[in-house]
């Protein structure tokens, strides 16, 4: 299991994301810091902590990364 943080460049929003290593390995291009990606995920709300986390089941690059891949 790996943990990532998604950040929106247009808004002041960031969310923690958990992702299985097999999902990262299945991505068409390596995911690295600063990469622009689309993530398909299930939201999980932790009531005791009052936090929201995403569980990703697909990650794919977009923009320039997709063209180079």
Backbone as numpy.savetxt, mean C-alpha at the origin, in Angstrom:
# Nx Ny Nz CAx CAy CAz Cx Cy Cz
4.79 -11.12 6.80 3.93 -9.94 6.80 4.83 -8.70 6.80
4.51 -7.74 5.94 5.25 -6.48 5.86 4.29 -5.34 6.16
4.85 -4.23 6.59 4.05 -3.05 6.90 4.55 -1.87 6.08
3.62 -1.16 5.46 3.92 0.00 4.64 3.07 1.17 5.13
3.41 2.36 4.69 2.58 3.53 4.96 2.22 4.16 3.62
0.93 4.29 3.37 0.46 4.98 2.17 0.29 6.45 2.49
0.80 7.30 1.60 0.64 8.74 1.78 0.03 9.32 0.53
-0.88 10.24 0.71 -1.51 10.95 -0.40 -0.76 12.27 -0.59
-0.25 12.49 -1.81 0.51 13.71 -2.07 -0.39 14.94 -2.20
-1.67 14.74 -2.43 -2.60 15.85 -2.59 -3.25 16.28 -1.28
-3.29 15.37 -0.32 -3.94 15.67 0.96 -3.02 15.24 2.10
-3.28 15.75 3.27 -2.46 15.40 4.43 -3.03 14.13 5.06
-2.83 13.00 4.37 -3.39 11.72 4.82 -2.31 10.64 4.71
-2.20 9.83 5.73 -1.34 8.66 5.65 -2.01 7.52 6.41
-1.87 6.30 5.88 -2.50 5.13 6.49 -1.51 3.98 6.56
-1.50 3.24 7.67 -0.67 2.05 7.73 -1.32 0.92 6.91
-0.48 0.13 6.27 -0.95 -0.99 5.44 -0.16 -2.23 5.80
-0.87 -3.33 6.05 -0.19 -4.62 6.21 -0.36 -5.38 4.90
0.70 -6.09 4.52 0.67 -6.82 3.25 1.52 -8.08 3.38
1.00 -9.18 2.86 1.76 -10.43 2.87 2.90 -10.32 1.86
4.00 -10.95 2.16 5.17 -10.91 1.29 4.82 -11.44 -0.10
3.95 -12.42 -0.20 3.57 -12.97 -1.51 2.91 -11.91 -2.40
2.20 -10.96 -1.78 1.57 -9.87 -2.54 2.65 -8.94 -3.08
3.65 -8.64 -2.26 4.76 -7.80 -2.72 5.53 -8.48 -3.84
5.75 -9.78 -3.72 6.48 -10.53 -4.74 5.69 -10.63 -6.04
4.37 -10.60 -5.96 3.52 -10.70 -7.16 3.39 -9.37 -7.90
3.82 -8.27 -7.28 3.73 -6.96 -7.94 4.57 -6.97 -9.20
4.09 -6.30 -10.26 4.79 -6.30 -11.55 6.11 -5.54 -11.51
6.30 -4.68 -10.53 7.55 -3.95 -10.34 7.81 -3.86 -8.83
9.06 -3.79 -8.42 9.35 -3.69 -6.98 8.74 -2.43 -6.37
8.24 -2.58 -5.16 7.68 -1.44 -4.44 8.81 -0.84 -3.59
9.05 0.45 -3.77 10.11 1.12 -3.03 9.58 2.43 -2.47
10.33 3.03 -1.58 9.91 4.29 -0.98 9.70 5.34 -2.06
8.56 6.01 -2.00 8.23 7.05 -2.97 7.53 6.55 -4.22
7.33 5.24 -4.34 6.66 4.68 -5.52 5.20 5.11 -5.54
4.67 5.33 -6.73 3.25 5.63 -6.91 2.56 4.31 -7.21
1.59 3.95 -6.37 0.95 2.65 -6.48 -0.56 2.77 -6.32
-1.25 1.73 -6.79 -2.67 1.54 -6.52 -2.76 0.31 -5.64
-3.51 0.40 -4.56 -3.62 -0.70 -3.61 -5.07 -1.12 -3.49
-5.31 -2.42 -3.61 -6.64 -2.97 -3.31 -6.53 -3.55 -1.91
-7.35 -3.05 -0.98 -7.20 -3.45 0.42 -8.53 -3.48 1.14
-8.52 -4.18 2.25 -9.68 -4.25 3.14 -9.40 -3.39 4.36
-10.30 -2.49 4.72 -10.07 -1.67 5.91 -10.32 -2.47 7.19
-9.50 -2.22 8.18 -9.67 -2.83 9.51 -9.62 -1.71 10.53
-10.65 -1.62 11.35 -10.70 -0.61 12.40 -10.44 -1.28 13.73
-9.42 -0.81 14.45 -9.06 -1.35 15.75 -9.76 -0.50 16.81
-10.83 -1.04 17.39 -11.68 -0.29 18.31 -10.91 0.15 19.56
-10.13 -0.74 20.16 -9.43 -0.40 21.40 -8.43 0.74 21.21
-7.78 0.77 20.04 -6.81 1.83 19.77 -7.44 3.01 19.03
-8.58 2.78 18.40 -9.23 3.82 17.62 -8.46 4.15 16.35
-7.84 3.13 15.74 -7.04 3.36 14.53 -7.57 2.54 13.36
-7.28 3.05 12.17 -7.68 2.39 10.93 -6.42 1.86 10.25
-6.48 0.62 9.78 -5.37 0.01 9.05 -5.94 -0.68 7.83
-5.18 -0.74 6.75 -5.58 -1.45 5.54 -4.82 -2.75 5.43
-5.49 -3.80 4.95 -4.85 -5.09 4.67 -4.87 -5.26 3.15
-3.71 -5.11 2.52 -3.61 -5.13 1.06 -3.61 -6.56 0.52
-4.35 -6.76 -0.59 -4.29 -8.05 -1.28 -3.80 -7.88 -2.72
-3.54 -6.62 -3.13 -2.96 -6.35 -4.44 -2.30 -4.98 -4.43
-1.10 -4.91 -5.01 -0.39 -3.64 -5.17 0.15 -3.62 -6.58
-0.10 -2.48 -7.26 0.47 -2.36 -8.61 0.94 -0.93 -8.85
2.05 -0.79 -9.58 2.60 0.53 -9.82 1.76 1.30 -10.83
1.80 2.62 -10.75 1.13 3.49 -11.72 2.08 4.59 -12.15
1.72 5.30 -13.18 2.52 6.42 -13.65 3.80 5.95 -14.32
4.88 6.67 -14.10 6.15 6.38 -14.73 6.64 4.98 -14.39
6.41 4.53 -13.14 6.83 3.19 -12.75 6.18 2.11 -13.60
4.90 2.30 -13.93 4.21 1.32 -14.76 4.77 1.28 -16.19
5.13 2.45 -16.72 5.69 2.51 -18.07 7.05 1.82 -18.12
7.87 2.03 -17.10 9.19 1.41 -17.09 9.11 -0.09 -16.87
8.08 -0.54 -16.14 7.93 -1.97 -15.87 7.57 -2.67 -17.17
